[in-house]
């Protein structure tokens, strides 16, 4: 159960991180 919970948490972190990277990339393209 703990292993499954850590996998779910890892997937959520990766998803949020990728969304943040995409937003930063769009902001940089808009600024420059």
PDB file of N, CA and C in Angstrom:
ATOM      1  N   UNK A   1       0.842  -1.209   0.000  1.00  0.00           N
ATOM      2  CA  UNK A   1       0.000   0.000   0.000  1.00  0.00           C
ATOM      3  C   UNK A   1       0.874   1.254   0.000  1.00  0.00           C
ATOM      4  N   UNK A   2       1.923   1.234   0.835  1.00  0.00           N
ATOM      5  CA  UNK A   2       2.821   2.390   0.901  1.00  0.00           C
ATOM      6  C   UNK A   2       3.519   2.589  -0.441  1.00  0.00           C
ATOM      7  N   UNK A   3       3.891   1.468  -1.086  1.00  0.00           N
ATOM      8  CA  UNK A   3       4.551   1.541  -2.396  1.00  0.00           C
ATOM      9  C   UNK A   3       3.618   2.158  -3.424  1.00  0.00           C
ATOM     10  N   UNK A   4       2.354   1.733  -3.419  1.00  0.00           N
ATOM     11  CA  UNK A   4       1.368   2.269  -4.365  1.00  0.00           C
ATOM     12  C   UNK A   4       1.136   3.752  -4.106  1.00  0.00           C
ATOM     13  N   UNK A   5       1.086   4.130  -2.835  1.00  0.00           N
ATOM     14  CA  UNK A   5       0.860   5.531  -2.479  1.00  0.00           C
ATOM     15  C   UNK A   5       2.013   6.405  -2.968  1.00  0.00           C
ATOM     16  N   UNK A   6       3.246   5.905  -2.844  1.00  0.00           N
ATOM     17  CA  UNK A   6       4.407   6.680  -3.293  1.00  0.00           C
ATOM     18  C   UNK A   6       4.402   6.818  -4.807  1.00  0.00           C
ATOM     19  N   UNK A   7       3.943   5.786  -5.521  1.00  0.00           N
ATOM     20  CA  UNK A   7       3.862   5.861  -6.986  1.00  0.00           C
ATOM     21  C   UNK A   7       2.846   6.915  -7.395  1.00  0.00           C
ATOM     22  N   UNK A   8       1.689   6.942  -6.733  1.00  0.00           N
ATOM     23  CA  UNK A   8       0.649   7.929  -7.057  1.00  0.00           C
ATOM     24  C   UNK A   8       1.168   9.338  -6.773  1.00  0.00           C
ATOM     25  N   UNK A   9       1.852   9.501  -5.640  1.00  0.00           N
ATOM     26  CA  UNK A   9       2.395  10.817  -5.292  1.00  0.00           C
ATOM     27  C   UNK A   9       3.438  11.249  -6.321  1.00  0.00           C
ATOM     28  N   UNK A  10       4.260  10.303  -6.786  1.00  0.00           N
ATOM     29  CA  UNK A  10       5.285  10.605  -7.786  1.00  0.00           C
ATOM     30  C   UNK A  10       4.645  11.041  -9.097  1.00  0.00           C
ATOM     31  N   UNK A  11       3.571  10.352  -9.511  1.00  0.00           N
ATOM     32  CA  UNK A  11       2.874  10.705 -10.753  1.00  0.00           C
ATOM     33  C   UNK A  11       2.282  12.107 -10.647  1.00  0.00           C
ATOM     34  N   UNK A  12       1.703  12.436  -9.491  1.00  0.00           N
ATOM     35  CA  UNK A  12       1.112  13.764  -9.296  1.00  0.00           C
ATOM     36  C   UNK A  12       2.199  14.839  -9.362  1.00  0.00           C
ATOM     37  N   UNK A  13       3.332  14.588  -8.710  1.00  0.00           N
ATOM     38  CA  UNK A  13       4.431  15.563  -8.711  1.00  0.00           C
ATOM     39  C   UNK A  13       4.950  15.782 -10.127  1.00  0.00           C
ATOM     40  N   UNK A  14       5.119  14.689 -10.886  1.00  0.00           N
ATOM     41  CA  UNK A  14       5.610  14.808 -12.265  1.00  0.00           C
ATOM     42  C   UNK A  14       4.606  15.570 -13.123  1.00  0.00           C
ATOM     43  N   UNK A  15       3.313  15.312 -12.928  1.00  0.00           N
ATOM     44  CA  UNK A  15       2.283  16.007 -13.701  1.00  0.00           C
ATOM     45  C   UNK A  15       2.283  17.496 -13.411  1.00  0.00           C
ATOM     46  N   UNK A  16       2.341  17.862 -12.144  1.00  0.00           N
ATOM     47  CA  UNK A  16       2.355  19.280 -11.765  1.00  0.00           C
ATOM     48  C   UNK A  16       3.624  19.953 -12.282  1.00  0.00           C
ATOM     49  N   UNK A  17       4.755  19.245 -12.178  1.00  0.00           N
ATOM     50  CA  UNK A  17       6.030  19.801 -12.631  1.00  0.00           C
ATOM     51  C   UNK A  17       6.008  20.064 -14.130  1.00  0.00           C
ATOM     52  N   UNK A  18       5.418  19.122 -14.899  1.00  0.00           N
ATOM     53  CA  UNK A  18       5.356  19.303 -16.357  1.00  0.00           C
ATOM     54  C   UNK A  18       4.440  20.467 -16.717  1.00  0.00           C
ATOM     55  N   UNK A  19       3.332  20.625 -15.980  1.00  0.00           N
ATOM     56  CA  UNK A  19       2.414  21.744 -16.238  1.00  0.00           C
ATOM     57  C   UNK A  19       3.115  23.071 -15.943  1.00  0.00           C
ATOM     58  N   UNK A  20       3.873  23.123 -14.846  1.00  0.00           N
ATOM     59  CA  UNK A  20       4.606  24.344 -14.495  1.00  0.00           C
ATOM     60  C   UNK A  20       5.643  24.669 -15.564  1.00  0.00           C
ATOM     61  N   UNK A  21       6.348  23.643 -16.065  1.00  0.00           N
ATOM     62  CA  UNK A  21       7.354  23.870 -17.104  1.00  0.00           C
ATOM     63  C   UNK A  21       6.713  24.414 -18.366  1.00  0.00           C
ATOM     64  N   UNK A  22       5.553  23.867 -18.749  1.00  0.00           N
ATOM     65  CA  UNK A  22       4.854  24.338 -19.949  1.00  0.00           C
ATOM     66  C   UNK A  22       4.428  25.794 -19.762  1.00  0.00           C
ATOM     67  N   UNK A  23       3.921  26.141 -18.583  1.00  0.00           N
ATOM     68  CA  UNK A  23       3.488  27.517 -18.324  1.00  0.00           C
ATOM     69  C   UNK A  23       4.673  28.477 -18.359  1.00  0.00           C
ATOM     70  N   UNK A  24       5.802  28.082 -17.784  1.00  0.00           N
ATOM     71  CA  UNK A  24       6.996  28.930 -17.793  1.00  0.00           C
ATOM     72  C   UNK A  24       7.477  29.127 -19.223  1.00  0.00           C
ATOM     73  N   UNK A  25       7.426  28.057 -20.034  1.00  0.00           N
ATOM     74  CA  UNK A  25       7.857  28.150 -21.429  1.00  0.00           C
ATOM     75  C   UNK A  25       6.961  29.112 -22.199  1.00  0.00           C
ATOM     76  N   UNK A  26       5.659  29.036 -21.963  1.00  0.00           N
ATOM     77  CA  UNK A  26       4.732  29.941 -22.644  1.00  0.00           C
ATOM     78  C   UNK A  26       4.955  31.385 -22.197  1.00  0.00           C
ATOM     79  N   UNK A  27       5.219  31.584 -20.905  1.00  0.00           N
ATOM     80  CA  UNK A  27       5.468  32.937 -20.401  1.00  0.00           C
ATOM     81  C   UNK A  27       6.742  33.516 -21.002  1.00  0.00           C
ATOM     82  N   UNK A  28       7.786  32.688 -21.125  1.00  0.00           N
ATOM     83  CA  UNK A  28       9.041  33.169 -21.704  1.00  0.00           C
ATOM     84  C   UNK A  28       8.847  33.535 -23.165  1.00  0.00           C
ATOM     85  N   UNK A  29       8.075  32.730 -23.889  1.00  0.00           N
ATOM     86  CA  UNK A  29       7.827  33.039 -25.301  1.00  0.00           C
ATOM     87  C   UNK A  29       7.023  34.327 -25.427  1.00  0.00           C
ATOM     88  N   UNK A  30       6.121  34.559 -24.482  1.00  0.00           N
ATOM     89  CA  UNK A  30       5.298  35.770 -24.532  1.00  0.00           C
ATOM     90  C   UNK A  30       6.129  37.006 -24.186  1.00  0.00           C
ATOM     91  N   UNK A  31       7.070  36.863 -23.250  1.00  0.00           N
ATOM     92  CA  UNK A  31       7.869  38.011 -22.818  1.00  0.00           C
ATOM     93  C   UNK A  31       8.912  38.391 -23.859  1.00  0.00           C
ATOM     94  N   UNK A  32       9.563  37.370 -24.449  1.00  0.00           N
ATOM     95  CA  UNK A  32      10.681  37.660 -25.351  1.00  0.00           C
ATOM     96  C   UNK A  32      10.281  37.460 -26.798  1.00  0.00           C
TER      97      UNK A  32
END
